[in-house]
Short mmCIF file of C-alpha atoms in Angstrom, two decimals:
data_model
loop_
_atom_site.label_atom_id
_atom_site.label_comp_id
_atom_site.label_asym_id
_atom_site.label_seq_id
_atom_site.Cartn_x
_atom_site.Cartn_y
_atom_site.Cartn_z
CA ASP A 1 13.54 1.97 -8.97
CA ALA A 2 12.62 -0.07 -12.00
CA LYS A 3 9.95 1.71 -13.99
CA THR A 4 7.61 -0.05 -16.33
CA THR A 5 6.39 0.86 -19.79
CA GLN A 6 3.13 -0.47 -21.16
CA PRO A 7 1.04 0.35 -24.23
CA PRO A 8 -1.92 2.51 -23.23
CA SER A 9 -4.52 0.24 -24.83
CA MET A 10 -5.03 -3.03 -26.67
CA ASP A 11 -7.92 -4.82 -28.32
CA CYS A 12 -8.54 -8.54 -28.22
CA ALA A 13 -11.27 -10.71 -29.70
CA GLU A 14 -13.30 -12.75 -27.27
CA GLY A 15 -11.97 -16.30 -26.98
CA ARG A 16 -8.55 -15.37 -28.29
CA ALA A 17 -5.37 -15.07 -26.26
CA ALA A 18 -4.55 -11.62 -24.96
CA ASN A 19 -0.83 -10.87 -24.79
CA LEU A 20 0.01 -7.79 -22.76
CA PRO A 21 3.63 -6.60 -22.95
CA CYS A 22 5.63 -4.72 -20.37
CA ASN A 23 9.11 -3.27 -20.58
CA HIS A 24 11.17 -2.95 -17.43
CA SER A 25 14.68 -2.41 -18.73
CA THR A 26 16.12 -1.12 -15.44
CA ILE A 27 14.95 -4.03 -13.33
CA SER A 28 17.34 -5.21 -10.64
CA GLY A 29 18.22 -8.80 -9.89
CA ASN A 30 16.06 -9.05 -6.78
CA GLU A 31 13.00 -7.25 -8.11
CA TYR A 32 9.84 -9.18 -8.87
CA VAL A 33 7.41 -8.55 -11.70
CA TYR A 34 3.79 -8.24 -10.61
CA TRP A 35 0.62 -7.96 -12.63
CA TYR A 36 -2.62 -6.53 -11.28
CA ARG A 37 -5.78 -5.55 -13.06
CA GLN A 38 -8.48 -3.08 -12.23
CA ILE A 39 -11.97 -3.50 -13.51
CA HIS A 40 -13.87 -0.24 -13.67
CA SER A 41 -14.94 1.06 -10.26
CA GLN A 42 -13.33 -1.81 -8.37
CA GLY A 43 -10.08 -2.14 -6.44
CA PRO A 44 -7.05 -3.71 -8.14
CA GLN A 45 -6.99 -7.49 -8.34
CA TYR A 46 -3.82 -9.52 -8.11
CA ILE A 47 -3.15 -11.71 -11.15
CA ILE A 48 0.32 -13.22 -11.01
CA HIS A 49 3.94 -12.48 -10.18
CA GLY A 50 7.38 -13.89 -10.95
CA LEU A 51 11.10 -13.34 -10.58
CA LYS A 52 12.76 -14.96 -13.58
CA ASN A 53 10.97 -18.20 -14.33
CA ASN A 54 7.75 -18.30 -16.30
CA GLU A 55 4.71 -18.67 -14.10
CA THR A 56 1.19 -19.95 -14.66
CA ASN A 57 -1.90 -19.96 -12.51
CA GLU A 58 -5.62 -20.32 -13.05
CA MET A 59 -5.92 -16.78 -14.34
CA ALA A 60 -2.92 -16.21 -16.57
CA SER A 61 0.63 -16.99 -17.60
CA LEU A 62 3.63 -14.73 -17.11
CA ILE A 63 6.52 -14.95 -19.53
CA ILE A 64 9.70 -13.15 -18.45
CA THR A 65 12.54 -12.76 -20.94
CA GLU A 66 15.91 -14.25 -20.07
CA ASP A 67 17.45 -10.81 -19.51
CA ARG A 68 14.36 -9.88 -17.42
CA LYS A 69 14.02 -6.58 -19.21
CA SER A 70 10.53 -7.33 -20.41
CA SER A 71 7.60 -9.60 -19.68
CA THR A 72 4.29 -10.61 -21.19
CA LEU A 73 1.05 -11.39 -19.42
CA ILE A 74 -1.02 -13.94 -21.32
CA LEU A 75 -4.73 -14.43 -20.82
CA PRO A 76 -5.23 -17.66 -22.78
CA HIS A 77 -8.93 -17.27 -23.65
CA ALA A 78 -10.05 -13.70 -23.08
CA THR A 79 -13.66 -13.07 -22.12
CA LEU A 80 -15.66 -9.85 -22.01
CA ARG A 81 -15.19 -9.83 -18.24
CA ASP A 82 -11.43 -9.52 -18.75
CA THR A 83 -11.91 -5.96 -20.00
CA ALA A 84 -9.90 -3.93 -17.51
CA VAL A 85 -6.75 -1.89 -16.98
CA TYR A 86 -3.76 -4.18 -16.51
CA TYR A 87 -0.84 -2.93 -14.45
CA CYS A 88 2.69 -4.24 -14.63
CA ILE A 89 4.72 -3.40 -11.53
CA VAL A 90 8.36 -4.00 -10.76
CA GLU A 91 9.52 -3.25 -7.26
CA ASN A 92 10.99 -4.89 -4.22
CA ASN A 93 10.64 -1.88 -1.98
CA PHE A 94 7.08 -1.01 -1.20
CA ASN A 95 8.18 2.43 -0.18
CA LYS A 96 8.08 3.27 -3.88
CA PHE A 97 5.56 0.85 -5.23
CA TYR A 98 4.09 2.62 -8.23
CA PHE A 99 1.60 1.18 -10.67
CA GLY A 100 1.86 3.52 -13.62
CA SER A 101 -0.96 4.05 -16.11
CA GLY A 102 -1.32 0.44 -17.26
CA THR A 103 -2.81 -1.03 -20.43
CA LYS A 104 -6.53 -0.78 -21.06
CA LEU A 105 -7.53 -4.14 -22.53
CA ASN A 106 -10.73 -4.07 -24.57
CA VAL A 107 -12.12 -7.53 -25.19
CA LYS A 108 -14.56 -7.40 -28.07
CA PRO A 109 -17.26 -9.93 -29.01
CA GLY B 1 -13.36 -15.04 4.44
CA ALA B 2 -13.86 -11.30 4.71
CA GLY B 3 -11.71 -9.15 2.50
CA VAL B 4 -10.38 -5.65 2.99
CA SER B 5 -13.15 -3.21 3.76
CA GLN B 6 -13.13 0.56 3.57
CA SER B 7 -15.48 3.23 4.77
CA PRO B 8 -17.13 5.35 3.71
CA SER B 9 -17.51 4.20 0.13
CA ASN B 10 -18.20 7.76 -0.95
CA LYS B 11 -17.39 11.04 0.73
CA VAL B 12 -18.29 14.50 -0.48
CA THR B 13 -16.81 17.38 1.45
CA GLU B 14 -16.25 21.07 1.15
CA LYS B 15 -12.85 22.58 0.54
CA GLY B 16 -11.08 23.25 3.81
CA LYS B 17 -12.80 20.54 5.82
CA ASP B 18 -11.01 17.56 7.37
CA VAL B 19 -11.88 14.00 6.38
CA GLU B 20 -11.08 10.59 7.82
CA LEU B 21 -10.98 7.45 5.72
CA ARG B 22 -11.02 4.05 7.36
CA CYS B 23 -9.54 0.73 6.34
CA ASP B 24 -10.15 -2.68 7.89
CA PRO B 25 -7.53 -5.13 6.63
CA ILE B 26 -7.89 -8.86 6.34
CA SER B 27 -7.62 -10.43 9.77
CA GLY B 28 -4.08 -11.54 10.49
CA HIS B 29 -2.46 -9.34 7.85
CA THR B 30 0.37 -7.37 9.38
CA ALA B 31 1.09 -5.09 6.44
CA LEU B 32 -1.30 -2.38 5.30
CA TYR B 33 -0.95 0.04 2.39
CA TRP B 34 -2.68 3.20 1.25
CA TYR B 35 -2.88 4.32 -2.38
CA ARG B 36 -4.84 6.93 -4.25
CA GLN B 37 -6.04 7.00 -7.80
CA SER B 38 -6.90 10.31 -9.39
CA LEU B 39 -9.18 10.42 -12.40
CA GLY B 40 -7.44 8.92 -15.41
CA GLN B 41 -4.24 8.27 -13.49
CA GLY B 42 -2.52 5.15 -12.28
CA LEU B 43 -2.34 4.23 -8.65
CA GLU B 44 -0.11 6.38 -6.46
CA PHE B 45 1.50 4.84 -3.42
CA LEU B 46 1.03 6.88 -0.25
CA ILE B 47 2.20 4.96 2.82
CA TYR B 48 2.52 1.50 4.28
CA PHE B 49 2.35 0.06 7.78
CA GLN B 50 4.21 -2.88 9.19
CA GLY B 51 2.21 -3.55 12.32
CA ASN B 52 1.46 -0.13 13.77
CA SER B 53 4.61 1.43 12.41
CA ALA B 54 4.93 3.50 9.23
CA PRO B 55 8.69 3.55 8.51
CA ASP B 56 8.51 5.95 5.58
CA LYS B 57 5.97 8.71 5.16
CA SER B 58 7.62 10.40 2.20
CA GLY B 59 4.93 9.20 -0.18
CA LEU B 60 2.28 11.33 1.47
CA PRO B 61 1.49 14.25 -0.88
CA SER B 62 1.69 16.98 1.76
CA ASP B 63 1.71 17.57 5.50
CA ARG B 64 -2.08 17.78 5.38
CA PHE B 65 -2.07 14.00 5.00
CA SER B 66 -1.51 11.70 7.95
CA ALA B 67 -2.20 8.07 8.70
CA GLU B 68 -2.23 5.90 11.74
CA ARG B 69 -2.85 2.29 12.58
CA THR B 70 -3.81 0.95 15.97
CA GLY B 71 -3.80 -2.55 17.39
CA GLY B 72 -2.17 -3.82 14.23
CA SER B 73 -5.53 -3.72 12.52
CA VAL B 74 -7.67 -0.73 11.54
CA SER B 75 -6.00 2.19 9.82
CA THR B 76 -7.20 5.75 9.34
CA LEU B 77 -6.04 8.13 6.64
CA THR B 78 -6.75 11.74 7.59
CA ILE B 79 -6.70 14.67 5.20
CA GLN B 80 -6.80 18.08 6.83
CA ARG B 81 -7.99 21.25 5.12
CA THR B 82 -8.99 19.34 2.01
CA GLN B 83 -8.31 20.81 -1.42
CA GLN B 84 -9.98 20.07 -4.73
CA GLU B 85 -6.87 18.27 -5.96
CA ASP B 86 -7.38 15.76 -3.14
CA SER B 87 -10.40 14.41 -5.00
CA ALA B 88 -9.58 10.81 -5.88
CA VAL B 89 -10.33 7.21 -5.00
CA TYR B 90 -8.35 6.18 -1.94
CA LEU B 91 -7.50 2.50 -1.91
CA CYS B 92 -6.30 0.40 0.97
CA ALA B 93 -4.59 -2.97 0.66
CA SER B 94 -3.24 -5.51 3.11
CA SER B 95 -0.84 -8.41 2.88
CA LEU B 96 0.16 -11.18 5.22
CA ASP B 97 3.53 -9.63 5.84
CA TYR B 98 5.73 -6.89 4.46
CA GLN B 99 7.57 -9.00 1.92
CA SER B 100 7.87 -8.33 -1.78
CA THR B 101 6.39 -11.75 -2.49
CA ASP B 102 3.28 -11.21 -0.41
CA THR B 103 0.18 -10.55 -2.46
CA GLN B 104 -1.63 -7.33 -1.66
CA TYR B 105 -5.39 -7.61 -1.40
CA PHE B 106 -7.24 -4.42 -2.16
CA GLY B 107 -10.38 -2.94 -0.71
CA PRO B 108 -13.11 -1.33 -2.83
CA GLY B 109 -11.84 2.16 -2.14
CA THR B 110 -13.30 5.42 -0.88
CA ARG B 111 -14.25 7.95 -3.50
CA LEU B 112 -13.49 11.40 -2.13
CA THR B 113 -14.94 14.45 -3.81
CA VAL B 114 -13.86 17.88 -2.60
CA LEU B 115 -16.15 20.65 -3.76
#
């Protein structure tokens, strides 16, 4: 299984871009990269996912390096409501779908 | 439309008692997943269902844990002889199908406290 490594916490100023890194050096060719976030006391919320191409949706952008060993989630204009724990997950077998501890993003005014 | 719902939202029980946690997935979703989140920890995968079948139960923490799904819809996670270390938030998710590209939609969770 491809495990992920994320910094435990990050700060970001409101209105600025938040760039959340994730290392997944053991990723396999058919494994996707997923990002979820969990706002305090709520269930996880899907953000975005990708295989090898960069992806963008209304919430965020996902940049995956060419060797696929790392990725970055970009929130282009962070707001206070984006304060949450962000999970990077790499797995194609839900038998062992593990979130890890994530990155606590603190968006500050 | 309606999302994933779970009940109860909170459950306090005494050590040694059995508890049942319920999950109602999004209508039409064939895949259903159970996770738990202990205080300060990341999410831990427990079990998934494809239809009414759970192909792999190895993620369940012990034989006190069991889960079933009937009619391809509602699922119940049962914990027998609860222990204090079972205290956690139990999250259920569903997806359209059991494919790695299918987004999982999560319910609000059940907070279980074992005294």
